Each structure stands twice: as structure tokens, then as C-alpha cells.
Amino acid sequence: MVAKTSKELFSFLAKQIESFLKIHHSDHFEEHHQRRQNGAEITDEHFLQLGFTFSFPVHQISINKGHLIRWTKGFDIADAIGKDVCSLLQSEIDALHLPVKVAALVNDTVGTLMARSYTSPGKTGTLLGAIFGTGTNGAYVEKLEKVTKLKKMKEGGDFDASTGNMIVNTEWGSFDNEMSVLPNTPYDTALDKDSNNP
């Protein structure tokens, strides 16, 4: 799927959500459709909560709000840059009248960590989510008092402090792009020389 506009991309994603609902949550989908047709009250508990994994650099200012900084991985849809990707998706979900609310914007590493925590609860918590794909990245669980960025943020949303923990997305794939900390070996030079993306 190649999209030229943000509307085209997020409309495509919303249609995929609709297809998923029809196949895997058909009862809920049909019940919502009937409620709308009958003019019945539709409240928040009638909506499914969506965790939106968006694997591009965003400036995330709350649990479900993040502005696209730039595209990577060959994507280049200029009108999306600087916009809230959750809002763009929610608008297209709403246009299809789907019973879905974008509840959280999560990076793929955060999603991996959360999925493992959800499927394997217990006394030994999941400590790290890692992705090794077109790039690499990691997310980990940190004590809330050590997340000093929160104190410096002027604009931001609410967060749940009840656990005393927060998941931190490290974006380690972008660490030291200037090569000022880590050494550059002859192997790195040879790889960069023959790489499409040095």
C-alpha cells in the first residue's frame, strides 16, 4: 500500500481495523451497528480500547497523543509531519463509525514489552522489550522517580503513578549517530561503504 496523503494512509489503517473487528469481534461490531441504527445511547464502555503501535519517531506528549517528527523506512507523506498520529487515526475510525478509541500510542518495543507482560504475569516481571528488524530498539521498566524528563516537561498529559514505574523507550538505534562515543571499527566502515543506508 502506497499512500500519498495522511488521510489515505490512516483511512487504510482504519479499514484494516474494521476488517479485524468483523472477523474477530463480529458480535461486538454488529451490536454497535445495531445500537447506532436504533439510536441507542453509546457510552465509553461500548468502545474497544486500541493500543496503536506506530514505529516512527514521534514527540509523545500523553498516553494517546504524539506528533510525527519525521518518516523513516522509506515512508514520505509530507502532510503528516507535525500532526498527532492518534488523532489522524481516530478521525478515520470515527468516519467508519467503528466502536474503537485510540487509548494508547506505543512504540513497537513498548508493545513487545507489554505483550510479554500481559501473557506472562507473575512475580518475575518483564524487564525489556526489544526489536531487531529494519533497525533495533529497546524499552525497559524504570522507577518513576528516575524519569527526570517528566519534571522538565511543560506540556504533557497525565500518567499513572500508582505502580511507581514507567516504561522508557530508549530509541537506542539512534544512539551516537555522530560516532562521538562509540568507536567506529574497520568493519563498520566496510559495511557503511557497501550499504544502501550507511
Coordinates of C-alpha atoms in Angstrom, one line a residue:
M1 CA 0.0 0.0 0.0
V2 CA 1.5 3.3 -1.1
A3 CA -0.2 6.4 0.3
K4 CA 0.3 10.0 -0.9
T5 CA -1.6 11.7 1.9
S6 CA -2.0 11.1 5.6
K7 CA -5.8 10.7 5.1
E8 CA -5.1 7.9 2.6
L9 CA -2.8 6.1 4.9
F10 CA -4.9 6.4 8.1
S11 CA -8.1 5.6 6.2
F12 CA -6.4 2.4 5.0
L13 CA -5.4 1.6 8.6
A14 CA -9.0 2.2 9.8
K15 CA -10.3 -0.1 7.2
Q16 CA -8.0 -2.8 8.4
I17 CA -9.3 -2.3 11.9
E18 CA -12.8 -2.7 10.5
S19 CA -11.9 -5.9 8.8
F20 CA -10.3 -7.2 12.0
L21 CA -13.4 -6.4 14.0
K22 CA -15.7 -8.1 11.5
I23 CA -13.7 -11.3 11.7
H24 CA -12.6 -11.4 15.3
H25 CA -15.2 -9.3 17.2
S26 CA -18.2 -9.7 14.9
D27 CA -20.7 -9.8 17.8
H28 CA -19.4 -6.6 19.3
F29 CA -19.2 -5.0 15.8
E30 CA -22.8 -6.0 15.0
E31 CA -24.1 -4.9 18.4
H32 CA -22.5 -1.5 18.0
H33 CA -24.0 -1.2 14.5
Q34 CA -27.5 -2.1 15.8
R35 CA -27.1 0.5 18.7
R36 CA -26.3 3.2 16.2
Q37 CA -29.2 2.3 13.9
N38 CA -31.7 2.2 16.8
G39 CA -30.5 5.5 18.2
A40 CA -29.5 3.8 21.5
E41 CA -27.1 5.5 23.8
I42 CA -23.4 4.7 23.1
T43 CA -21.1 5.2 26.1
D44 CA -17.4 4.7 26.6
E45 CA -17.8 1.2 27.8
H46 CA -19.2 0.2 24.4
F47 CA -15.9 1.1 22.8
L48 CA -12.8 -1.2 22.5
Q49 CA -9.6 0.4 23.6
L50 CA -6.8 0.3 20.9
G51 CA -3.1 0.4 21.6
F52 CA -1.6 1.9 18.4
T53 CA 1.9 0.8 17.6
F54 CA 3.5 3.4 15.4
S55 CA 7.1 2.6 14.6
F56 CA 8.2 6.1 13.6
P57 CA 9.8 9.0 15.6
V58 CA 7.1 10.9 17.4
H59 CA 7.1 13.6 20.1
Q60 CA 4.7 11.9 22.5
I61 CA 3.1 14.3 24.9
S62 CA 0.5 12.0 26.5
I63 CA -0.6 8.4 26.5
N64 CA -2.6 8.8 23.3
K65 CA -1.1 11.9 21.7
G66 CA 2.1 12.1 19.6
H67 CA 3.2 14.3 16.8
L68 CA 5.1 12.7 13.9
I69 CA 8.7 14.1 13.8
R70 CA 9.8 12.5 10.6
W71 CA 9.3 9.5 8.4
T72 CA 11.8 6.6 8.2
K73 CA 11.8 3.2 6.4
G74 CA 11.0 4.7 3.0
F75 CA 7.8 6.5 4.0
D76 CA 7.4 10.0 2.8
I77 CA 4.0 11.6 3.4
A78 CA 4.7 15.2 4.0
D79 CA 1.3 16.3 5.2
A80 CA 1.5 14.0 8.3
I81 CA 4.7 15.6 9.7
G82 CA 4.0 17.6 12.9
K83 CA 0.5 16.1 13.2
D84 CA -0.9 14.0 16.0
V85 CA -1.0 10.4 14.6
C86 CA -3.5 9.2 17.1
S87 CA -5.9 12.0 16.1
L88 CA -5.4 11.2 12.4
L89 CA -6.2 7.5 13.0
Q90 CA -9.2 8.3 15.4
S91 CA -10.7 10.6 12.7
E92 CA -10.7 7.8 10.2
I93 CA -12.0 5.2 12.7
D94 CA -14.8 7.7 13.6
A95 CA -15.6 8.2 9.9
L96 CA -16.3 4.4 9.7
H97 CA -18.4 4.6 12.9
L98 CA -16.2 1.8 14.5
P99 CA -16.6 1.1 18.2
V100 CA -12.9 1.8 18.8
K101 CA -11.0 4.5 20.7
V102 CA -7.2 5.0 20.4
A103 CA -6.3 4.6 24.0
A104 CA -2.5 4.5 23.8
L105 CA 0.3 5.3 21.4
V106 CA 3.0 2.7 21.8
N107 CA 6.3 2.1 20.1
D108 CA 6.9 -1.4 18.9
T109 CA 9.4 -2.1 21.6
V110 CA 6.9 -0.9 24.3
G111 CA 4.2 -3.1 22.6
T112 CA 6.6 -6.1 22.8
L113 CA 7.3 -5.5 26.4
M114 CA 3.6 -5.0 27.3
A115 CA 2.5 -8.1 25.3
R116 CA 5.0 -10.3 27.1
S117 CA 4.0 -8.8 30.5
Y118 CA 0.3 -9.5 29.6
T119 CA 0.9 -13.1 28.5
S120 CA 3.2 -13.9 31.4
P121 CA 2.1 -12.2 34.6
G122 CA 3.7 -13.2 37.8
K123 CA 6.3 -12.5 40.4
T124 CA 9.1 -12.1 37.8
G125 CA 8.1 -9.1 35.7
T126 CA 9.1 -8.5 32.1
L127 CA 12.1 -6.1 32.2
L128 CA 12.8 -5.4 28.5
G129 CA 11.2 -5.4 25.1
A130 CA 13.5 -5.4 22.1
I131 CA 13.1 -5.2 18.4
F132 CA 15.6 -6.3 15.8
G133 CA 14.3 -5.5 12.3
T134 CA 15.0 -2.6 9.9
G135 CA 16.7 -1.2 13.0
T136 CA 17.0 -2.1 16.6
N137 CA 15.5 -0.6 19.7
G138 CA 14.7 -1.4 23.3
A139 CA 12.2 -0.4 26.0
Y140 CA 12.5 -1.2 29.7
V141 CA 10.8 -0.6 33.0
E142 CA 12.2 2.2 35.1
K143 CA 11.4 3.6 38.6
L144 CA 9.3 6.7 38.2
E145 CA 11.5 8.9 40.4
K146 CA 14.4 8.2 38.0
V147 CA 12.5 9.6 35.0
T148 CA 13.7 13.1 35.3
K149 CA 12.3 14.2 31.9
L150 CA 8.8 14.4 33.4
K151 CA 9.9 17.2 35.8
K152 CA 11.2 19.2 32.9
M153 CA 8.2 18.8 30.6
K154 CA 6.0 21.9 30.3
E155 CA 3.4 20.3 28.1
G156 CA 2.3 16.8 28.8
G157 CA -0.5 14.5 29.8
D158 CA -1.4 12.7 32.9
F159 CA 0.3 9.5 33.8
D160 CA -0.5 6.7 36.3
A161 CA 2.0 7.0 39.2
S162 CA 0.3 4.2 41.3
T163 CA 2.9 1.5 40.3
G164 CA 5.9 3.7 40.8
N165 CA 7.2 2.5 37.4
M166 CA 7.2 3.8 33.8
I167 CA 8.2 2.2 30.6
V168 CA 11.0 4.0 28.9
N169 CA 11.5 3.8 25.1
T170 CA 15.3 4.2 24.7
E171 CA 15.5 4.7 20.9
W172 CA 18.9 3.1 21.1
G173 CA 19.1 2.7 17.4
S174 CA 19.7 6.4 17.1
F175 CA 22.3 6.5 19.9
D176 CA 25.5 8.2 18.9
N177 CA 24.8 8.8 15.3
E178 CA 27.6 11.3 15.3
M179 CA 30.0 8.5 16.3
S180 CA 31.4 10.6 19.2
V181 CA 31.1 8.0 21.9
L182 CA 31.3 4.5 20.3
P183 CA 34.3 3.5 18.3
N184 CA 34.0 3.1 14.5
T185 CA 35.7 -0.1 13.5
P186 CA 37.1 -1.1 10.1
Y187 CA 34.1 -3.5 9.9
D188 CA 31.7 -0.6 10.3
T189 CA 33.5 1.4 7.6
A190 CA 33.3 -1.5 5.2
L191 CA 29.6 -2.1 5.9
D192 CA 28.8 1.5 5.5
K193 CA 30.7 1.7 2.2
D194 CA 28.5 -1.0 0.7
S195 CA 25.2 -0.2 2.4
N196 CA 22.2 1.5 0.8
N197 CA 21.7 3.3 4.1
P198 CA 25.1 4.0 5.7

